[in-house]
CSV table of C-alpha atoms and ligand atoms in Angstrom, one decimal:
chain,number,residue,atom,x,y,z
A,1,MET,CA,3.3,-7.2,-6.9
A,2,ALA,CA,-0.4,-6.2,-7.2
A,3,ASP,CA,-3.3,-6.6,-9.7
A,4,TYR,CA,-4.0,-3.3,-11.4
A,5,PHE,CA,-6.0,-1.4,-14.0
A,6,TYR,CA,-5.6,2.0,-15.7
A,7,THR,CA,-7.6,5.2,-15.5
A,8,PRO,CA,-6.3,7.3,-18.4
A,9,VAL,CA,-6.3,11.1,-18.2
A,10,LEU,CA,-8.2,12.9,-21.0
A,11,SER,CA,-6.3,16.1,-21.7
A,12,LYS,CA,-7.3,17.0,-25.3
A,13,PRO,CA,-10.2,16.4,-27.6
A,14,ASP,CA,-8.5,13.6,-29.5
A,15,HIS,CA,-8.5,11.6,-26.3
A,16,VAL,CA,-12.3,11.7,-26.1
A,17,ALA,CA,-12.4,10.2,-29.6
A,18,GLU,CA,-10.3,7.3,-28.3
A,19,ILE,CA,-12.7,6.3,-25.6
A,20,PRO,CA,-14.5,3.5,-27.5
A,21,ASP,CA,-11.2,1.9,-28.5
A,22,LEU,CA,-9.9,2.0,-24.9
A,23,VAL,CA,-13.0,0.2,-23.8
A,24,ASP,CA,-13.0,-2.5,-26.5
A,25,LYS,CA,-9.3,-3.2,-26.9
A,26,HIS,CA,-7.9,-2.5,-23.4
A,27,GLY,CA,-10.8,-3.1,-21.0
A,28,ILE,CA,-10.7,0.4,-19.7
A,29,THR,CA,-13.9,1.8,-18.2
A,30,SER,CA,-12.6,4.7,-15.9
A,31,PHE,CA,-11.3,8.0,-17.1
A,32,LYS,CA,-9.9,11.1,-15.4
A,33,LEU,CA,-10.1,14.8,-16.0
A,34,ARG,CA,-7.5,16.9,-14.3
A,35,LEU,CA,-9.6,20.0,-14.3
A,36,HIS,CA,-6.8,22.2,-12.8
A,37,THR,CA,-4.9,21.7,-16.0
A,38,LYS,CA,-7.6,23.2,-18.1
A,39,ALA,CA,-5.8,26.5,-17.7
A,40,GLY,CA,-3.1,25.2,-20.1
A,41,GLU,CA,0.0,27.2,-20.6
A,42,HIS,CA,-0.8,29.7,-17.8
A,43,ILE,CA,0.2,27.1,-15.3
A,44,TRP,CA,3.2,25.7,-17.1
A,45,ASP,CA,5.6,27.8,-15.1
A,46,ILE,CA,4.4,26.0,-12.0
A,47,TRP,CA,4.0,22.5,-13.5
A,48,HIS,CA,6.8,22.2,-16.0
A,49,THR,CA,6.0,18.5,-16.4
A,50,MET,CA,2.7,19.5,-18.0
A,51,LYS,CA,4.5,21.3,-20.7
A,52,VAL,CA,6.8,18.3,-21.2
A,53,LYS,CA,3.8,16.0,-21.4
A,54,ALA,CA,1.9,18.4,-23.7
A,55,MET,CA,-1.0,18.9,-21.4
A,56,HIS,CA,-2.7,21.4,-23.6
A,57,TYR,CA,-5.5,23.8,-22.8
A,58,TYR,CA,-8.9,22.3,-23.1
A,59,HIS,CA,-12.4,23.6,-22.6
A,60,ASP,CA,-15.8,22.8,-21.3
A,61,GLY,CA,-16.8,21.5,-24.7
A,62,MET,CA,-14.3,18.7,-24.3
A,63,VAL,CA,-15.6,18.0,-20.8
A,64,TYR,CA,-19.1,17.8,-22.2
A,65,SER,CA,-18.1,15.5,-25.0
A,66,ALA,CA,-16.2,13.2,-22.5
A,67,MET,CA,-19.2,13.1,-20.2
A,68,LYS,CA,-21.6,12.2,-23.1
A,69,ALA,CA,-19.2,9.5,-24.3
A,70,ILE,CA,-18.8,7.9,-20.9
A,71,ALA,CA,-22.6,8.1,-20.1
A,72,LYS,CA,-23.3,6.3,-23.3
A,73,LEU,CA,-21.1,3.4,-22.2
A,74,GLY,CA,-23.2,2.6,-19.2
A,75,PRO,CA,-22.0,0.9,-16.0
A,76,PRO,CA,-19.3,0.5,-14.8
A,77,ALA,CA,-18.0,3.5,-16.8
A,78,ILE,CA,-17.1,6.4,-14.6
A,79,LEU,CA,-15.4,9.8,-14.9
A,80,CYS,CA,-13.0,10.8,-12.1
A,81,MET,CA,-12.3,14.5,-11.7
A,82,HIS,CA,-9.6,16.6,-10.0
A,83,CYS,CA,-11.7,19.6,-9.0
A,84,GLU,CA,-9.6,22.7,-8.4
A,85,ASN,CA,-10.0,25.9,-10.3
A,86,TRP,CA,-6.5,27.0,-11.3
A,87,GLU,CA,-7.8,29.8,-13.5
A,88,ILE,CA,-8.7,31.5,-10.2
A,89,ALA,CA,-5.8,30.1,-8.2
A,90,TYR,CA,-3.4,31.6,-10.8
A,91,VAL,CA,-4.7,35.1,-10.1
A,92,ARG,CA,-4.6,34.6,-6.3
A,93,ARG,CA,-1.1,33.3,-6.6
A,94,ALA,CA,0.1,36.6,-8.1
A,95,GLU,CA,-1.6,38.5,-5.2
A,96,LEU,CA,0.0,36.3,-2.6
A,97,MET,CA,3.5,36.6,-4.2
A,98,ALA,CA,3.1,40.4,-4.2
A,99,GLN,CA,2.3,40.2,-0.5
A,100,GLY,CA,5.6,38.3,0.0
A,101,ARG,CA,3.9,35.2,1.5
A,102,GLN,CA,6.4,32.5,2.2
A,103,ASP,CA,4.6,30.3,4.7
A,104,PRO,CA,3.3,26.8,3.7
A,105,ALA,CA,-0.3,27.9,4.3
A,106,ALA,CA,0.0,30.3,1.4
A,107,TRP,CA,-0.4,27.3,-0.9
A,108,ASP,CA,-3.9,26.7,0.6
A,109,ASP,CA,-4.8,30.5,0.3
A,110,MET,CA,-3.9,30.4,-3.3
A,111,SER,CA,-6.4,27.6,-4.0
A,112,PRO,CA,-8.9,27.7,-1.2
A,113,PRO,CA,-11.9,25.5,-0.7
A,114,PHE,CA,-14.2,27.4,-3.0
A,115,CYS,CA,-11.9,26.6,-5.9
A,116,GLU,CA,-12.5,22.9,-5.2
A,117,ALA,CA,-16.2,23.2,-4.4
A,118,GLY,CA,-16.9,25.5,-7.4
A,119,HIS,CA,-15.7,22.9,-9.8
A,120,ILE,CA,-17.8,20.2,-8.1
A,121,ARG,CA,-20.9,22.4,-8.4
A,122,THR,CA,-20.3,23.2,-12.0
A,123,TYR,CA,-19.3,19.8,-13.3
A,124,SER,CA,-21.8,17.8,-11.2
A,125,TYR,CA,-24.5,19.9,-13.0
A,126,TYR,CA,-23.1,18.9,-16.4
A,127,ALA,CA,-22.9,15.3,-15.1
A,128,LYS,CA,-26.7,15.6,-14.4
A,129,VAL,CA,-27.4,17.0,-17.8
A,130,THR,CA,-25.4,14.3,-19.6
A,131,GLY,CA,-26.2,11.4,-17.2
A,132,CYS,CA,-22.5,10.7,-16.6
A,133,PRO,CA,-21.4,9.0,-13.3
A,134,ILE,CA,-18.7,11.0,-11.6
A,135,LEU,CA,-16.2,10.4,-8.8
A,136,ILE,CA,-14.7,13.5,-7.1
A,137,ARG,CA,-11.1,12.7,-6.4
A,138,HIS,CA,-9.4,13.9,-3.2
A,139,THR,CA,-12.1,16.1,-1.6
A,140,THR,CA,-10.8,18.1,1.4
A,141,CYS,CA,-13.4,20.5,2.8
A,142,GLU,CA,-17.0,21.0,4.0
A,143,GLU,CA,-17.7,23.2,1.0
A,144,SER,CA,-17.1,20.2,-1.3
A,145,PHE,CA,-19.1,17.9,0.9
A,146,GLU,CA,-22.1,20.2,0.7
A,147,GLU,CA,-21.9,20.3,-3.1
A,148,ILE,CA,-21.7,16.4,-3.3
A,149,LEU,CA,-24.8,16.1,-1.1
A,150,LYS,CA,-26.7,18.7,-3.2
A,151,ALA,CA,-25.8,16.9,-6.4
A,152,ARG,CA,-26.8,13.5,-4.9
A,153,ALA,CA,-30.2,15.0,-3.9
A,154,GLU,CA,-30.6,16.1,-7.5
A,155,GLY,CA,-30.1,12.6,-8.7
A,156,VAL,CA,-26.5,12.9,-9.9
A,157,ASN,CA,-24.5,9.6,-9.6
A,158,ILE,CA,-21.6,11.1,-7.6
A,159,THR,CA,-19.0,9.4,-5.5
A,160,GLY,CA,-16.8,11.2,-2.9
A,161,ASN,CA,-13.2,10.3,-2.4
A,162,THR,CA,-10.3,11.4,-0.2
A,163,ASN,CA,-6.8,10.4,0.7
A,164,PRO,CA,-5.0,9.6,4.0
A,165,HIS,CA,-2.7,12.7,3.7
A,166,TYR,CA,-5.7,15.1,3.8
A,167,LEU,CA,-6.9,13.4,7.0
A,168,THR,CA,-3.6,13.7,8.8
A,169,ILE,CA,-1.5,16.6,7.4
A,170,ASP,CA,-2.7,20.3,7.6
A,171,LYS,CA,-1.9,23.3,5.4
A,172,ASN,CA,0.9,24.5,7.8
A,173,ILE,CA,3.0,21.4,7.3
A,174,TRP,CA,3.0,20.4,3.6
A,175,ARG,CA,1.6,21.3,0.2
A,176,THR,CA,0.1,19.3,-2.6
A,177,ASN,CA,-2.8,19.7,-5.0
A,178,VAL,CA,-5.5,20.1,-4.1
A,179,PRO,CA,-4.0,21.8,-1.0
A,180,HIS,CA,-4.1,20.5,2.5
A,181,ARG,CA,-6.5,22.5,4.6
A,182,ASP,CA,-6.9,24.1,8.0
A,183,PRO,CA,-6.3,21.9,11.1
A,184,ALA,CA,-9.9,22.4,12.1
A,185,THR,CA,-11.1,20.9,8.8
A,186,LEU,CA,-9.3,17.5,9.4
A,187,PRO,CA,-11.9,16.0,11.8
A,188,LYS,CA,-14.7,17.1,9.4
A,189,ILE,CA,-13.1,14.9,6.6
A,190,TRP,CA,-13.2,12.0,9.0
A,191,ASP,CA,-16.9,12.8,9.7
A,192,ALA,CA,-17.6,12.8,6.0
A,193,ILE,CA,-16.2,9.3,5.7
A,194,LYS,CA,-18.2,8.1,8.7
A,195,ASN,CA,-21.5,9.7,7.5
A,196,GLY,CA,-21.2,8.5,3.9
A,197,VAL,CA,-20.4,11.7,1.9
A,198,ILE,CA,-17.1,10.2,1.1
A,199,ASP,CA,-17.5,6.6,-0.2
A,200,THR,CA,-14.0,5.7,-1.2
A,201,ILE,CA,-10.4,6.2,0.0
A,202,SER,CA,-7.4,5.9,-2.3
A,203,SER,CA,-3.7,6.7,-2.0
A,204,ASP,CA,-3.1,9.3,-4.8
A,205,SER,CA,0.5,7.9,-4.7
A,206,ILE,CA,2.6,8.6,-7.7
A,207,TYR,CA,6.2,7.7,-8.4
A,208,ARG,CA,7.4,11.3,-8.7
A,209,ALA,CA,8.6,12.7,-5.4
A,210,MET,CA,11.7,14.3,-4.0
A,211,SER,CA,14.6,11.9,-3.8
A,212,LEU,CA,16.1,10.7,-0.5
A,213,GLU,CA,19.3,12.5,-1.6
A,214,THR,CA,17.4,15.9,-1.7
A,215,ILE,CA,15.8,15.3,1.6
A,216,GLU,CA,19.1,14.2,3.3
A,217,LYS,CA,20.8,17.3,1.9
A,218,TRP,CA,18.1,19.5,3.3
A,219,GLU,CA,18.2,17.7,6.7
A,220,LYS,CA,21.9,18.3,7.1
A,221,GLU,CA,21.1,22.0,7.2
A,222,HIS,CA,17.8,22.1,9.0
A,223,GLY,CA,17.3,18.9,10.9
A,224,PRO,CA,15.1,15.8,10.4
A,225,ILE,CA,12.2,16.3,8.1
A,226,ALA,CA,9.9,14.4,10.5
A,227,GLU,CA,10.6,17.0,13.2
A,228,VAL,CA,11.2,20.3,11.3
A,229,GLY,CA,9.3,19.5,8.1
A,230,ALA,CA,8.0,22.2,5.9
A,231,LYS,CA,7.3,24.5,8.9
A,232,TYR,CA,10.7,26.0,8.0
A,233,PRO,CA,10.0,29.2,6.1
A,234,HIS,CA,10.9,29.1,2.5
A,235,PRO,CA,9.9,30.6,-0.8
A,236,ILE,CA,6.8,28.5,-1.4
A,237,PHE,CA,6.0,29.8,-4.8
A,238,ALA,CA,9.5,29.8,-6.1
A,239,GLY,CA,9.7,26.2,-7.5
A,240,ALA,CA,13.1,24.7,-7.3
A,241,GLY,CA,14.9,24.5,-4.0
A,242,GLU,CA,11.9,24.4,-1.7
A,243,ILE,CA,11.3,21.4,0.5
A,244,SER,CA,7.5,21.3,0.9
A,245,ARG,CA,6.4,19.6,-2.3
A,246,ASP,CA,6.1,16.3,-4.1
A,247,ALA,CA,5.7,14.1,-1.1
A,248,MET,CA,3.8,11.8,-3.4
A,249,ALA,CA,5.7,8.6,-3.1
A,250,GLY,CA,5.0,6.2,-0.2
A,251,ARG,CA,1.3,7.0,-0.1
A,252,THR,CA,0.3,3.5,-1.3
A,253,GLU,CA,2.2,1.7,1.4
A,254,GLY,CA,1.0,4.3,4.0
A,255,LEU,CA,-2.7,4.1,3.2
A,256,LEU,CA,-3.7,1.2,5.3
A,257,TYR,CA,-1.6,1.8,8.4
A,258,ILE,CA,-2.6,5.5,8.5
A,259,MET,CA,-6.3,4.5,8.2
A,260,LEU,CA,-5.9,1.9,10.9
A,261,SER,CA,-3.8,4.0,13.3
A,262,GLU,CA,-5.5,7.4,12.8
A,263,GLY,CA,-8.9,6.1,11.9
A,264,VAL,CA,-9.9,2.9,13.6
A,265,ASN,CA,-7.6,3.0,16.6
A,266,LYS,CA,-8.5,6.6,17.4
A,267,GLY,CA,-12.2,5.8,17.2
A,268,ARG,CA,-12.9,8.0,14.2
A,269,ILE,CA,-14.2,5.2,11.9
A,270,SER,CA,-15.0,1.5,12.5
A,271,LEU,CA,-13.0,-1.3,11.0
A,272,GLU,CA,-16.0,-2.2,8.9
A,273,ARG,CA,-16.3,1.3,7.5
A,274,LEU,CA,-12.5,1.2,6.7
A,275,VAL,CA,-13.1,-2.0,4.7
A,276,GLN,CA,-16.0,-0.5,2.8
A,277,VAL,CA,-14.3,2.7,1.8
A,278,CYS,CA,-10.8,1.2,1.1
A,279,CYS,CA,-11.8,-2.1,-0.5
A,280,GLU,CA,-15.4,-2.8,-1.2
A,281,ASN,CA,-16.6,0.5,-2.6
A,282,PRO,CA,-13.7,1.2,-4.9
A,283,ALA,CA,-14.1,-2.4,-6.3
A,284,ARG,CA,-17.8,-1.7,-7.0
A,285,LYS,CA,-17.2,1.7,-8.4
A,286,PHE,CA,-14.5,0.7,-10.8
A,287,GLY,CA,-16.1,-2.5,-12.1
A,288,ILE,CA,-14.0,-5.2,-10.5
A,289,PHE,CA,-16.5,-6.3,-7.9
A,290,PRO,CA,-17.1,-9.1,-6.8
A,291,LYS,CA,-13.8,-10.5,-8.2
A,292,LYS,CA,-12.2,-7.9,-5.9
A,293,GLY,CA,-13.6,-6.3,-2.7
A,294,LEU,CA,-15.4,-9.3,-1.4
A,295,ILE,CA,-14.5,-12.4,0.6
A,296,ALA,CA,-16.6,-15.1,-1.0
A,297,VAL,CA,-16.3,-18.3,-3.0
A,298,GLY,CA,-15.5,-17.3,-6.6
A,299,SER,CA,-13.8,-14.0,-5.6
A,300,ASP,CA,-10.0,-13.6,-5.7
A,301,ALA,CA,-8.3,-14.7,-2.5
A,302,ASP,CA,-6.9,-11.3,-1.8
A,303,PHE,CA,-6.5,-10.6,1.9
A,304,THR,CA,-4.7,-8.3,4.3
A,305,VAL,CA,-4.1,-9.5,7.8
A,306,VAL,CA,-3.8,-6.6,10.3
A,307,ASP,CA,-2.5,-6.4,13.8
A,308,LEU,CA,-4.5,-3.6,15.5
A,309,GLU,CA,-2.2,-3.8,18.6
A,310,LYS,CA,1.1,-3.6,16.9
A,311,ASN,CA,2.5,-0.2,17.9
A,312,MET,CA,5.7,1.2,16.4
A,313,LYS,CA,7.2,4.5,15.4
A,314,LEU,CA,7.4,4.9,11.6
A,315,THR,CA,11.0,5.4,10.6
A,316,ARG,CA,12.8,5.6,7.2
A,317,ASP,CA,13.8,2.0,7.8
A,318,HIS,CA,10.1,0.9,7.3
A,319,VAL,CA,9.8,2.5,3.9
A,320,PHE,CA,9.7,0.5,0.7
A,321,ASN,CA,9.0,3.1,-1.9
A,322,SER,CA,11.7,3.9,-4.4
A,323,ASN,CA,12.3,7.4,-3.0
A,324,GLY,CA,13.2,6.0,0.3
A,325,TRP,CA,11.3,8.3,2.7
A,326,SER,CA,7.8,9.0,3.8
A,327,ILE,CA,5.8,12.1,4.8
A,328,TRP,CA,4.5,10.2,7.9
A,329,GLU,CA,8.0,9.5,9.3
A,330,GLY,CA,8.2,10.0,13.0
A,331,ARG,CA,4.5,9.1,13.6
A,332,GLN,CA,3.6,6.5,16.2
A,333,ILE,CA,1.6,3.9,14.2
A,334,LYS,CA,-0.7,1.6,16.1
A,335,GLY,CA,-2.3,-0.9,13.8
A,336,TRP,CA,-0.2,-2.4,11.0
A,337,PRO,CA,-0.8,-4.7,8.1
A,338,VAL,CA,1.3,-7.8,8.9
A,339,MET,CA,0.5,-10.0,5.9
A,340,THR,CA,-0.7,-9.4,2.3
A,341,ILE,CA,-2.1,-12.2,0.2
A,342,LEU,CA,-2.7,-11.8,-3.6
A,343,ARG,CA,-4.8,-14.6,-5.2
A,344,GLY,CA,-3.7,-17.0,-2.4
A,345,ASN,CA,0.0,-16.0,-2.6
A,346,VAL,CA,1.7,-14.4,0.4
A,347,MET,CA,3.3,-11.2,-1.0
A,348,MET,CA,4.4,-9.5,2.3
A,349,ASP,CA,4.7,-10.6,5.9
A,350,TRP,CA,5.9,-9.4,9.2
A,351,PRO,CA,7.0,-12.3,11.4
A,352,ASP,CA,6.7,-11.8,15.2
A,353,GLY,CA,9.9,-10.3,16.7
A,354,GLU,CA,11.2,-8.9,13.4
A,355,ALA,CA,11.9,-5.2,13.2
A,356,LYS,CA,9.9,-4.6,10.0
A,357,ARG,CA,7.9,-6.1,7.2
A,358,ARG,CA,9.4,-8.0,4.4
A,359,ILE,CA,8.4,-8.6,0.8
A,360,VAL,CA,8.3,-12.3,0.2
A,361,GLY,CA,6.2,-12.9,-2.9
A,362,LYS,CA,7.3,-13.0,-6.6
A,363,PRO,CA,5.9,-10.4,-9.0
A,364,ILE,CA,2.6,-12.0,-10.1
A,365,GLY,CA,0.4,-8.9,-10.6
A,366,ARG,CA,-2.1,-9.1,-13.5
A,367,TYR,CA,-3.8,-6.5,-15.5
A,368,LEU,CA,-7.6,-6.3,-14.8
A,369,ALA,CA,-9.4,-5.8,-18.0
A,370,ARG,CA,-12.9,-4.6,-17.3
A,371,ARG,CA,-16.1,-5.1,-19.3
A,372,LEU,CA,-19.2,-3.0,-19.8
A,373,GLY,CA,-22.2,-4.5,-18.1
A,374,ASP,CA,-20.3,-5.9,-15.2
A,375,GLN,CA,-22.0,-5.2,-11.9
A,376,ALA,CA,-20.4,-2.2,-10.4
A,377,ASP,CA,-22.3,0.8,-9.3
A,378,LEU,CA,-24.6,-0.4,-6.5
A,379,LEU,CA,-23.5,1.0,-3.2
A,380,ASP,CA,-25.6,-0.5,-0.4
B,401,ZN,ZN1,-5.8,14.9,-8.8
């Protein structure tokens, strides 16, 4: 239903050796390091999937090699990084468990802002040494913004990124990685978008999330998730059985209406800034501009028509993701996408008077192979 490209995760040294082939044979120019998984088997009891997927321990030598290999490619090659020091978080987790902490905010206390900012400081320095362009995924706090600005001042090619859930959900309500932060931090993330520290917004949506069945079972006992949510006390570090985790699905479909409703219509950012950070800048950074991210002759005819006045409470009925529920249920959303057009084809529309949007297009999404040398990395 959409055009797409891949950003593969490098999780062991063999993967670095595959970079030239990924570029030549598959048109891949972006790569990701999940730096929190560096800790390897120490975190497997928390993230069992990493054991299943054989996400092995890796070290800074691999990070260095990856940066050198990506720098050598030239634009638009870029390294995305999940910055969160879980070698420290793991130690703090044991302390918090010993204290008997069960509140949702314990997840933030386990992996506080310095764990995120510390990685940015360290790896932006190595990016400077190697000349590797980097994009810091899902930044959430002032400490990180300061490190991004410092790195930029030193000449590092560094892009800031965040996601709508960090802008709208605080640490007392839900958990994810990196953690949601203090309520007082949320306006500061909006400011970072407005003042240019954060250049790009993405969804961080992934397929894995709790099923509707799990949610409905929980709701029978405790009440609607939209009203009670994760404020209900529960063993946050226990793993199975808890409710406040894996609200990953539905973030792609939520991205634009959250940015319109909470950002533009509440006066936090302009509509023009929304288009820059959600559309133009990601296209430039990932080597698909001006085919994507621009309205011009010769670019793809991709458009989203929005109705800034459309005002409706988000219910489960509006949700299209396969899990069937959304972390933003119950919110009053003012400003909705009402038509999506992919290369001239209407994929989604919302006729006047209808209760919700509908998917009308056929699946015509194409893979976007990228090429070295394509214009990419010139933010105005
Ligand atoms: Zn990440």
